[in-house]
Coordinates of C-alpha atoms in Angstrom, one line a residue:
X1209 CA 94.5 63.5 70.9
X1210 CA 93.3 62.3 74.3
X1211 CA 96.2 63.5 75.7
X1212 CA 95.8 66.6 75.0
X1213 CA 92.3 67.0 76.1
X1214 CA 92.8 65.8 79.5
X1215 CA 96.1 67.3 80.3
X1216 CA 94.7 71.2 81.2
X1217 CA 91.8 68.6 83.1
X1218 CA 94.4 67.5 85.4
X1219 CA 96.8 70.7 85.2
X1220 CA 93.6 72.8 86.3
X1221 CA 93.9 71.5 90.0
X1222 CA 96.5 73.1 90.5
X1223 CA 95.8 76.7 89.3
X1224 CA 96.1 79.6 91.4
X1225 CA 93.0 81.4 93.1
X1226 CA 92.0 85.0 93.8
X1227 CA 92.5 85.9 97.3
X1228 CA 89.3 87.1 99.6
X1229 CA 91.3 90.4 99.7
X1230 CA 93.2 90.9 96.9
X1231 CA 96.8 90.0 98.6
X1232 CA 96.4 93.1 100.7
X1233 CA 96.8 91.0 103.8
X1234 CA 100.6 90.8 103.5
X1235 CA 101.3 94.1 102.4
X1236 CA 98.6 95.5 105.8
X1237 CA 101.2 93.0 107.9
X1238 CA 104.2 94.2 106.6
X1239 CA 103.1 98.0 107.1
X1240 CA 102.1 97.6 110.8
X1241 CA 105.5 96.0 111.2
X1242 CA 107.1 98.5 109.4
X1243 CA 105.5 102.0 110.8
X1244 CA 103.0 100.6 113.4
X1245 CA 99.6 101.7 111.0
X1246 CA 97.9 98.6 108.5
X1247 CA 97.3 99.3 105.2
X1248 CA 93.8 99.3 104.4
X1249 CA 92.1 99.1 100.5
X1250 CA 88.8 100.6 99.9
X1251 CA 87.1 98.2 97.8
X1252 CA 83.4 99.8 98.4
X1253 CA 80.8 102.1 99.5
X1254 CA 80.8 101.0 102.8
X1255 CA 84.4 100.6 102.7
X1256 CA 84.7 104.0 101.7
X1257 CA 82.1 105.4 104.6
X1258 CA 83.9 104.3 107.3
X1259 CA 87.2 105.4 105.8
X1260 CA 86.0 109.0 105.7
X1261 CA 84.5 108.9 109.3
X1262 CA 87.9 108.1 110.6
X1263 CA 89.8 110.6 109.0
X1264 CA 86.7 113.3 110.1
X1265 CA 87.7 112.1 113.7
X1266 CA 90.9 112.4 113.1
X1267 CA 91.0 116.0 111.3
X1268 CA 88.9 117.1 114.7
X1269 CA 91.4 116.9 116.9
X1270 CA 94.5 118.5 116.6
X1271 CA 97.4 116.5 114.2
X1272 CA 99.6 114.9 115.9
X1273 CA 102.4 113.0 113.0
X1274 CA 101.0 109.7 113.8
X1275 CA 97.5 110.6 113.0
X1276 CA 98.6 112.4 109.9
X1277 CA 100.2 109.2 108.9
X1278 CA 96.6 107.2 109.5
X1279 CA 94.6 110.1 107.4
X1280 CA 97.5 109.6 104.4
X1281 CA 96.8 105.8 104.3
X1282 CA 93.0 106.0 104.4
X1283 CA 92.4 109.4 101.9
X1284 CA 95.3 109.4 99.7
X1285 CA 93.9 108.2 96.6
X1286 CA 97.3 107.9 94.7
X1287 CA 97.9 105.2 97.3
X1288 CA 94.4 103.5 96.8
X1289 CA 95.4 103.4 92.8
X1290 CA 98.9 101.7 94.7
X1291 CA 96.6 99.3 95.9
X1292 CA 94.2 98.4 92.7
X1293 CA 97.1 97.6 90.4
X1294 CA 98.2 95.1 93.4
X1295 CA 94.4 93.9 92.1
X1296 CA 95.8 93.5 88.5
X1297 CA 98.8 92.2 89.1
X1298 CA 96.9 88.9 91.0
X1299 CA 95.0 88.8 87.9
X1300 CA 98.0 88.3 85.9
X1301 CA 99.4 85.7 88.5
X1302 CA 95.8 83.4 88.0
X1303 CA 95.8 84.4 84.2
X1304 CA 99.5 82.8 84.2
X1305 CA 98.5 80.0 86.1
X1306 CA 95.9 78.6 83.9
X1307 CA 96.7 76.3 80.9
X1308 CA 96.4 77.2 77.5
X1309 CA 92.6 76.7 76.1
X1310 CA 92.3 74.2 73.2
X1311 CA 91.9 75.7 69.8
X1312 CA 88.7 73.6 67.9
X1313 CA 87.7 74.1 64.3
X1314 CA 85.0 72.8 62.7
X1315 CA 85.1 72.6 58.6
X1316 CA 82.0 71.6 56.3
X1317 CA 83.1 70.9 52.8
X1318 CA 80.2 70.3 49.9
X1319 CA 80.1 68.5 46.6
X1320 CA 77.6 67.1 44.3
X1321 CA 77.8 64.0 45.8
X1322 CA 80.1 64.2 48.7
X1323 CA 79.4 66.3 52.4
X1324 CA 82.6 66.2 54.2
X1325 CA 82.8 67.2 57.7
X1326 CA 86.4 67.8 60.0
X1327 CA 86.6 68.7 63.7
X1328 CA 90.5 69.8 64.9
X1329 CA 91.6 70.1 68.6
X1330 CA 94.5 71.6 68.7
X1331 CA 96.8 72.1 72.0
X1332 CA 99.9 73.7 72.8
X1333 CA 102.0 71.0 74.5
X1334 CA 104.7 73.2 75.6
X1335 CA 102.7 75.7 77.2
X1336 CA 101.1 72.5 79.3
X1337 CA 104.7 71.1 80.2
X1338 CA 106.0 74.0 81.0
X1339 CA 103.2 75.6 82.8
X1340 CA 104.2 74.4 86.4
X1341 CA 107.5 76.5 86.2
X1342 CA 105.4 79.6 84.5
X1343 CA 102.9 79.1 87.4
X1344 CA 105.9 79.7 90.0
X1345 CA 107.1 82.8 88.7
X1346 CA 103.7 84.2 88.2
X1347 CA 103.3 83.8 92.0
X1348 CA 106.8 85.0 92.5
X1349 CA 106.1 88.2 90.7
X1350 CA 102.3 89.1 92.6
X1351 CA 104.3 88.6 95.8
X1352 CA 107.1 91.0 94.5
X1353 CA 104.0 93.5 93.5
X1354 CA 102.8 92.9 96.9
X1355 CA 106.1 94.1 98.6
X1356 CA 106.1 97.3 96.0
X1357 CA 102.8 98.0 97.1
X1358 CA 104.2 98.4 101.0
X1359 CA 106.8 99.9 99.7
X1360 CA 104.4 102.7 98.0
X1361 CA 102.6 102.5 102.0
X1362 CA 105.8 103.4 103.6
X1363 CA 106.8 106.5 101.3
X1364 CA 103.2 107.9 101.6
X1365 CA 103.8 107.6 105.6
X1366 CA 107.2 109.1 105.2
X1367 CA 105.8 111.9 102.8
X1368 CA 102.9 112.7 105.7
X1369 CA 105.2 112.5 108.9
X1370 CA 107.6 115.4 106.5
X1371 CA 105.3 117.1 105.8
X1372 CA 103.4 117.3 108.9
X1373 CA 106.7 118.6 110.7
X1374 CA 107.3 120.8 108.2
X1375 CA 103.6 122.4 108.5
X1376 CA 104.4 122.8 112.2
X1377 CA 107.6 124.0 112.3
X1378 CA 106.4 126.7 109.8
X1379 CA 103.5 127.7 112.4
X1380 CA 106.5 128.1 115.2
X1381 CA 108.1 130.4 113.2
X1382 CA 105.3 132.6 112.7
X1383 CA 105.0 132.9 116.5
X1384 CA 108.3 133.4 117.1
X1385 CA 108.7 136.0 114.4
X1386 CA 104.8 137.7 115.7
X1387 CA 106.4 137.9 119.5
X1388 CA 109.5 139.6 118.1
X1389 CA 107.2 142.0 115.7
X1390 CA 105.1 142.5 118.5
X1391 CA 108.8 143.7 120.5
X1392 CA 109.8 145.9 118.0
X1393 CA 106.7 147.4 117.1
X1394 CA 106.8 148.8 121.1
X1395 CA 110.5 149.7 120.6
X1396 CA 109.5 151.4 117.6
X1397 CA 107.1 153.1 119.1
X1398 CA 109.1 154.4 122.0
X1399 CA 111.8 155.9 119.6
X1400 CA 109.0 157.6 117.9
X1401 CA 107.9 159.2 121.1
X1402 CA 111.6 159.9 121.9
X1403 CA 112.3 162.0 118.5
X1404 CA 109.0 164.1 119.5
X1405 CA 110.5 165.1 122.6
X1406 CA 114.3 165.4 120.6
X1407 CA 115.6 162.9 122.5
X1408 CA 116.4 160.6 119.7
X1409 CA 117.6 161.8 115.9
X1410 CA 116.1 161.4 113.3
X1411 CA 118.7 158.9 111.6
X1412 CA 118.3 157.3 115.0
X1413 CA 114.4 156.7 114.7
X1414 CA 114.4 155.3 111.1
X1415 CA 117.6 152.5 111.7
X1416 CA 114.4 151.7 114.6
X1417 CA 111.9 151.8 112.1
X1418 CA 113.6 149.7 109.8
X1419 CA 114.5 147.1 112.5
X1420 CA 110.8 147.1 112.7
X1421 CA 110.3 146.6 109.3
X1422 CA 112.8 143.9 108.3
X1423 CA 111.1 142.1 111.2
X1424 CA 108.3 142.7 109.5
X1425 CA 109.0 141.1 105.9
X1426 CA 110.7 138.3 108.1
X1427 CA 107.3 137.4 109.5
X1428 CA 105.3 138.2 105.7
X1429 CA 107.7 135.5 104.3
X1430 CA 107.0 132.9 107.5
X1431 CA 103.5 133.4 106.8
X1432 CA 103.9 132.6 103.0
X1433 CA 106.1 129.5 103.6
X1434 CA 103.2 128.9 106.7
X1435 CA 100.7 128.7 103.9
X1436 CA 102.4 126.5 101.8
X1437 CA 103.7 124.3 104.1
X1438 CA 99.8 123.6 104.7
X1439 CA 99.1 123.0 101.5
X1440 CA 101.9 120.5 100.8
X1441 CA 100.6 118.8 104.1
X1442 CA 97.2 119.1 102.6
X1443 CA 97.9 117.1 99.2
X1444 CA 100.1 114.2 101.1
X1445 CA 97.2 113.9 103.3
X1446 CA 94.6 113.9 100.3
X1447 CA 92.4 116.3 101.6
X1448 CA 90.2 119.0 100.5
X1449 CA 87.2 120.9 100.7
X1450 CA 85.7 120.7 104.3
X1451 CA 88.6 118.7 105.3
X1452 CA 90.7 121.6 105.1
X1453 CA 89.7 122.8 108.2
X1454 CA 92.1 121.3 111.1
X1455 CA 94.4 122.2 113.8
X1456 CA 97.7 121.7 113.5
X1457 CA 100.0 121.9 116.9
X1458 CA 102.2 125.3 117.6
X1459 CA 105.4 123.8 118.0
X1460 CA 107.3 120.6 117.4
X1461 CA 107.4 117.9 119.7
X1462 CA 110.5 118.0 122.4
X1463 CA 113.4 116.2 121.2
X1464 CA 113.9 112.7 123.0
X1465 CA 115.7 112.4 126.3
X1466 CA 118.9 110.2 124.0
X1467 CA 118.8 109.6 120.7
X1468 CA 118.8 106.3 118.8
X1469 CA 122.1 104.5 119.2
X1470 CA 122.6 102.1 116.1
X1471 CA 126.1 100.0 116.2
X1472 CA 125.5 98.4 112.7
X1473 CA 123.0 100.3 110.8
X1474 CA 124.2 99.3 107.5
X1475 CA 123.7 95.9 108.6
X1476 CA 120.1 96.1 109.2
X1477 CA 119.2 98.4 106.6
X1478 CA 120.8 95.7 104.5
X1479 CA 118.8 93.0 105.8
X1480 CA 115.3 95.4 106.4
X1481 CA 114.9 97.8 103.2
X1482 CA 112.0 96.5 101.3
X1483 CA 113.1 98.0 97.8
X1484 CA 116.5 95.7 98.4
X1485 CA 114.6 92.8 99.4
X1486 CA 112.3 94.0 96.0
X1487 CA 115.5 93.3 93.9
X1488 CA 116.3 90.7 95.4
X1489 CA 113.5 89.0 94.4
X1490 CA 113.9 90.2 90.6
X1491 CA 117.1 88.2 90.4
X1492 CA 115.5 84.8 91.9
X1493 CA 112.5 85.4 89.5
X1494 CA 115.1 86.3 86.4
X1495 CA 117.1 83.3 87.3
X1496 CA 114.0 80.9 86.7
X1497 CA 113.3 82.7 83.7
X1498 CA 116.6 81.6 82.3
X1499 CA 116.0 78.3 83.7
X1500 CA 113.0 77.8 81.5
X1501 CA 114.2 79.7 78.5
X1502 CA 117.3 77.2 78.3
X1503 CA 115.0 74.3 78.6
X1504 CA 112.7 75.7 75.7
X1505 CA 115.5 76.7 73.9
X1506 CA 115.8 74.6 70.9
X1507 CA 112.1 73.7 70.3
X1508 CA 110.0 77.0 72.1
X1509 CA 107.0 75.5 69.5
X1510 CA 105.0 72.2 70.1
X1511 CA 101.7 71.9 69.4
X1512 CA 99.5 68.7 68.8
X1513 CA 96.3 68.6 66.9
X1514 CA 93.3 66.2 66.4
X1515 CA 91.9 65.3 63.6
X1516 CA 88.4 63.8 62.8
X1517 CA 87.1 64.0 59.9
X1518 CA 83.5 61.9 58.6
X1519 CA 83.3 62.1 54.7
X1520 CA 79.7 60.8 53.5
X1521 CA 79.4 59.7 50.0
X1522 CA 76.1 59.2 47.8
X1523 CA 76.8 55.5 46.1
X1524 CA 74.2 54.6 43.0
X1525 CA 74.2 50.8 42.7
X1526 CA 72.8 49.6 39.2
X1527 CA 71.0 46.1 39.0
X1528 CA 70.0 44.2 35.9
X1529 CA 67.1 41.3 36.0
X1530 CA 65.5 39.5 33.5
X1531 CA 62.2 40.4 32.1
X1532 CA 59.3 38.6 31.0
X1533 CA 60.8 39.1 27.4
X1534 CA 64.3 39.1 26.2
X1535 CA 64.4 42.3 27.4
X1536 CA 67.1 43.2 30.7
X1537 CA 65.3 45.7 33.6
X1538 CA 67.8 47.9 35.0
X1539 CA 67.2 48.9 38.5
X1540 CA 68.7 51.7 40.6
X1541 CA 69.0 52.2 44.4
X1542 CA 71.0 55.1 46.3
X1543 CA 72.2 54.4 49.9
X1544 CA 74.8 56.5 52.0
X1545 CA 78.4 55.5 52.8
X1546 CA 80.5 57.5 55.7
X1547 CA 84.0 57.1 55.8
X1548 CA 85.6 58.0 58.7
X1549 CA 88.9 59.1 59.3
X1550 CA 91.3 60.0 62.9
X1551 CA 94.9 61.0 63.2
X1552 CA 96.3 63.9 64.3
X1553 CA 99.9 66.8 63.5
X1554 CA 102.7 67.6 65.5
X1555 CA 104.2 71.3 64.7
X1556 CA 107.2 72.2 65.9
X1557 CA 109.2 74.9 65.0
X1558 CA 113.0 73.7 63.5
X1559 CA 115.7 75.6 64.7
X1560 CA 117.5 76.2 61.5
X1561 CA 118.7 79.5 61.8
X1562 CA 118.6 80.3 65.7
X1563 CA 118.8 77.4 68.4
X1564 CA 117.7 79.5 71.2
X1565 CA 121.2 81.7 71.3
X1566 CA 119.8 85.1 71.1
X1567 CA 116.8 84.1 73.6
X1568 CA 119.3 82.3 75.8
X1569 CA 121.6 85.6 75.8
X1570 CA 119.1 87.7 76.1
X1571 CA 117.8 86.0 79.0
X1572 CA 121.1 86.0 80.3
X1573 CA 122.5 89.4 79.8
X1574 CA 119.3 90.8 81.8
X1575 CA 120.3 88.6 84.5
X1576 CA 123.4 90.0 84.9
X1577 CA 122.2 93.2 84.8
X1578 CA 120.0 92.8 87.5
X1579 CA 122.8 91.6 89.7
X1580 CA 124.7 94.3 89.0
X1581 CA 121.8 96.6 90.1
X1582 CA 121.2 94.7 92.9
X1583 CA 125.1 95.3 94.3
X1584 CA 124.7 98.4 93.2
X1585 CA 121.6 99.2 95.1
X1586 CA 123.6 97.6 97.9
X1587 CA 126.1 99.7 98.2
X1588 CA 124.3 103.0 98.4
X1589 CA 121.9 101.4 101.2
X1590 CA 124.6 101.6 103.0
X1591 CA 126.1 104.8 102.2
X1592 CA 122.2 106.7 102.8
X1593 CA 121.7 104.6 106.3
X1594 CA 125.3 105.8 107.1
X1595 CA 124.3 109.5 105.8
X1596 CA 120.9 109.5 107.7
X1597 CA 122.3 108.3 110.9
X1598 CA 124.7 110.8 110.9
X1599 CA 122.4 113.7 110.1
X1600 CA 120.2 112.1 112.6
X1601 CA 122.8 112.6 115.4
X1602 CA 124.4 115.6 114.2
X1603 CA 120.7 117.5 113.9
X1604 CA 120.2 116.0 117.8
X1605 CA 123.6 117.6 118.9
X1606 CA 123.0 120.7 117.6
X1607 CA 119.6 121.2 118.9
X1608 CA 120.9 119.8 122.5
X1609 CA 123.5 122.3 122.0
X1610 CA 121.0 125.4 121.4
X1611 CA 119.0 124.1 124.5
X1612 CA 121.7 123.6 127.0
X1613 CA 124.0 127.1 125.6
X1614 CA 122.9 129.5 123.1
X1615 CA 119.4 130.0 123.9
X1616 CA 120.0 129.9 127.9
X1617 CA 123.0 132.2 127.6
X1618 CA 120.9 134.3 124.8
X1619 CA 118.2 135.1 127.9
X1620 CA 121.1 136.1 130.3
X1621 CA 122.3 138.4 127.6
X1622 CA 118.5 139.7 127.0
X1623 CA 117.8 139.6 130.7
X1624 CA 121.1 141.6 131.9
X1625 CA 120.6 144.2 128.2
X1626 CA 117.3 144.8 129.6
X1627 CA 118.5 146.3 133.2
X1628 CA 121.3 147.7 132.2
X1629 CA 118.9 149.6 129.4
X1630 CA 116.6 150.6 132.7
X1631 CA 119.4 151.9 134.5
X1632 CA 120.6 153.9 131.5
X1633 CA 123.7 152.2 131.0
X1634 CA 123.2 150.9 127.5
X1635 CA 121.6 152.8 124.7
X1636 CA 118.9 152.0 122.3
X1637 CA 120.9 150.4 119.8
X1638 CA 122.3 147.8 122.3
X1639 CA 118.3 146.8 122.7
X1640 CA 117.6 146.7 119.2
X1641 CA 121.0 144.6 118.4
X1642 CA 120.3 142.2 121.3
X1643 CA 116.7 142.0 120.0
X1644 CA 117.9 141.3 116.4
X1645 CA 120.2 138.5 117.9
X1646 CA 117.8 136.9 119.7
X1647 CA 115.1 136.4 117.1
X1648 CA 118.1 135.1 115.1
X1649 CA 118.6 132.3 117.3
X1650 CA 115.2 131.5 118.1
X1651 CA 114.6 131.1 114.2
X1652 CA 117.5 128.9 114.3
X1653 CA 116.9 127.1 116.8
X1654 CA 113.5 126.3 115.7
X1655 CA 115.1 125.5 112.2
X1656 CA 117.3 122.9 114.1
X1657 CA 114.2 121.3 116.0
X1658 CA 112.7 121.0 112.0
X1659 CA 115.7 119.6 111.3
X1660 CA 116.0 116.8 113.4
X1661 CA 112.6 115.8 113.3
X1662 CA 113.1 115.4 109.1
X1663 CA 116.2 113.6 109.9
X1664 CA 114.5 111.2 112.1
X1665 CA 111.8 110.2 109.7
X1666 CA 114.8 110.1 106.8
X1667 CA 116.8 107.7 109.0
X1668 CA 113.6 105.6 109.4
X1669 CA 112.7 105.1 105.8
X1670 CA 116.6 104.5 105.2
X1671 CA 116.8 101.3 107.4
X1672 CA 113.2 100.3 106.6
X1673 CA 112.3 101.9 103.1
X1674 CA 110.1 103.9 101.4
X1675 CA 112.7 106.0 100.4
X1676 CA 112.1 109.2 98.0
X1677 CA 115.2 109.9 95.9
X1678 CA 114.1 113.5 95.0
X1679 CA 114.4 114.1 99.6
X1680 CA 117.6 116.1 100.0
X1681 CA 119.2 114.6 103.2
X1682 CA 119.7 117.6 106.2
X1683 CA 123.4 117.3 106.1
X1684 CA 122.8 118.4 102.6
X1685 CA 121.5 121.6 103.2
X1686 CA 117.7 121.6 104.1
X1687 CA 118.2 123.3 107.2
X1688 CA 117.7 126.3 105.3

């Protein structure tokens, strides 16, 4: 019995503490490291204040991807509930940590002449000797919540920077596609004027008109997917209301001078993606699981309880003296007797039917899954850093090659279609195709710009993580 009231004194040492910030210090660290902007948990008014001043600044100027990134991580609340449940899974750790509390109960038992009184302690031995080893993978499993929770900061970020280029890409298009309504609507126009004077037909005037008009849906639909594109950008970003009220730039950014050359980027996606390193860590926490379930597994019951028990009896004692006469006096006096009694139980379960096989397999089998997963998980790291680096180069070769060829050789063409049209050596319908072909691949070459931009952010989160399974890869056909 003393034992087990001052083991959980001398276990309780040793227990583990709430952090000042509830663990977010590691995953903040890990985020700068990863995508250069610290995570940040809004834990109160004032918290909350100066997170919404911030992003006010931030929505006044005009978007760039890296301040979309910084308004994501400080307004989206689906990030912030991310960042509580990293709060309840500490909770768990310290719960883990502590030892089992004592069990007392207190009995009163009455007779006529009997008041018997028992006090039990009883403890759970194997929790207390096993607790060390319990205590360790608590800790182990708040640090793997801790790397989840960066990995929930890097997909928001990845999420933001998408759908920021997507936003943008979606306002080029409407310019392009408004300069070459604004063209046609002039050609149009013209031909109109021409078929007044007859120098046009008829069947001539309306193919123009309804070059004018196809141009037209063309920019109706960019407007639509312009709108939407916003709003996607506008639920990554968390905003709403007032907030909804920002500038967001023309046209995407100018591609780099030379792309990213990687010699082994299966190598360091291997050693960098936090979700591998997150399953990782499941096996080393699985594999001290089964060390501790094969140590408990014949006895996984042991529990020791103290007894104390004080039983007071009521004892009459009878006494006989001699009178004055023959006669005996018979006296009676009452006085209380305790009895006392200590001892304690020992219960532990007897393995009669099970001696820790099915636990011990269980255990087991689950570990090997996890492996499996984990090679498995392995593999296609390396097959999606090998797919985004090539989409990454191919999207950069293909918008070098619309910069340096198609869309100088597609202003020669426009350029030299133009004179010739002045001097009256090309008709109409030469104008209007060369027009057709040029907003064409101005569409496309924006497209490809989109494209490459999406790739780049998909090649990032494929060496470093925060990978969405549900984002179709460019090379699969998002250049659409």
């Amino acid at each position: 019995m003393r034992i087990s009231a001052a083991s959980p004194l001398l276990i309780l040492g040793g227990c583990a503490q709430f952090s000042a910030d509830g663990g977010m210090s590691l995953v903040s660290d890990l985020s700068t490291a990863a995508i250069g902007e610290p995570a940040a948990k809004i834990q109160d008014e004032h918290g909350a204040a100066a997170a919404e001043a911030r992003v006010a600044e931030l929505l006044s100027r005009t978007m760039t991807p890296d301040a979309a990134v910084q308004i994501a991580l400080l307004n989206n609340r689906g990030l912030q509930a991310a960042y509580t449940e990293l709060g309840v899974s500490e909770a768990m750790m310290v719960e883990a940590s502590l030892p089992p509390s004592p069990i007392v109960t207190l009995s009163r038992l009455i007779q006529p002449s009997t008041i018997e009184i028992e006090a039990q302690i009883l403890q759970n031995v194997l929790s207390l000797l096993t607790l060390p080893r319990r205590r360790e993978i608590a800790e182990d499993r708040f640090l793997q919540a801790q790397k989840r929770a960066v990995d929930a900061t890097l997909k928001i970020a990845a999420d933001a920077r998408r759908a920021h280029y997507r936003a943008v890409a979606a306002n080029e298009q409407v310019v392009l596609l408004q300069q070459a309504v604004n063209s046609a609507e002039t050609v149009s126009d013209f031909a109109r004027k021409l078929g007044e004077t007859g120098g046009m037909a008829k069947l001539d005037q309306a193919r123009e008109h309804a070059f004018t008009a196809e141009v037209g849906g063309q920019l109706a639909q960019a407007r639509l997917t312009q709108r939407l594109e916003r709003e996607r950008l506008n639920q990554a970003l968390g905003l709403w209301g007032a907030q909804l009220k920002y500038k967001l730039p023309d046209k995407l950014p100018a591609l780099p001078p030379k792309p990213k050359v990687e010699d082994d980027i299966e190598t360091e996606a291997v050693l960098s993606r936090i979700d591998l390193e997150i399953a990782r860590m499941e096996i080393a926490i699985l594999a001290k699981e089964f060390g501790l379930t094969s140590a408990t597994r014949f006895i996984d019951v042991l529990e020791v309880r103290g007894i104390r028990r004080v039983e007071t009896n009521k004892v009459t004692e009878v006494d006989f003296t001699l009178g004055p006469g023959p006669a005996l006096i018979r006296t009676e006096t009452q006085r209380t007797e305790k009895v006392r009694w200590r001892g304690f139980d020992v219960d532990f379960q007897i393995p009669i039917y099970d001696f820790g096989e099915v636990r011990t397999r269980r255990v087991e089998e689950t570990y090997m899954t996890a492996v499996n997963r984990l090679i498995e998980k392995a593999v296609n790291v390396r097959s999606e850093a090998r797919q985004a680096y090539q989409a990454y180069r191919g999207t950069y070769d293909v918008v070098r090659h619309y910069e340096r060829e198609i869309l100088p050789l597609r202003q020669i063409i426009t350029e030299q279609t133009l004179l010739n049209y002045n001097g009256m050596l090309v008709d109409v319908f030469q104008l209007l195709a060369d027009a057709r072909a040029r907003i064409e691949t101005n569409v496309q070459a924006a497209t490809a710009r989109r494209d490459f931009w999406l790739a780049k952010v998909d090649l990032h989160t494929a060496v470093i993580g925060g990978r969405d399974g549900s984002v179709a890869s460019v090379a699969a056909g998002t250049g659409g």
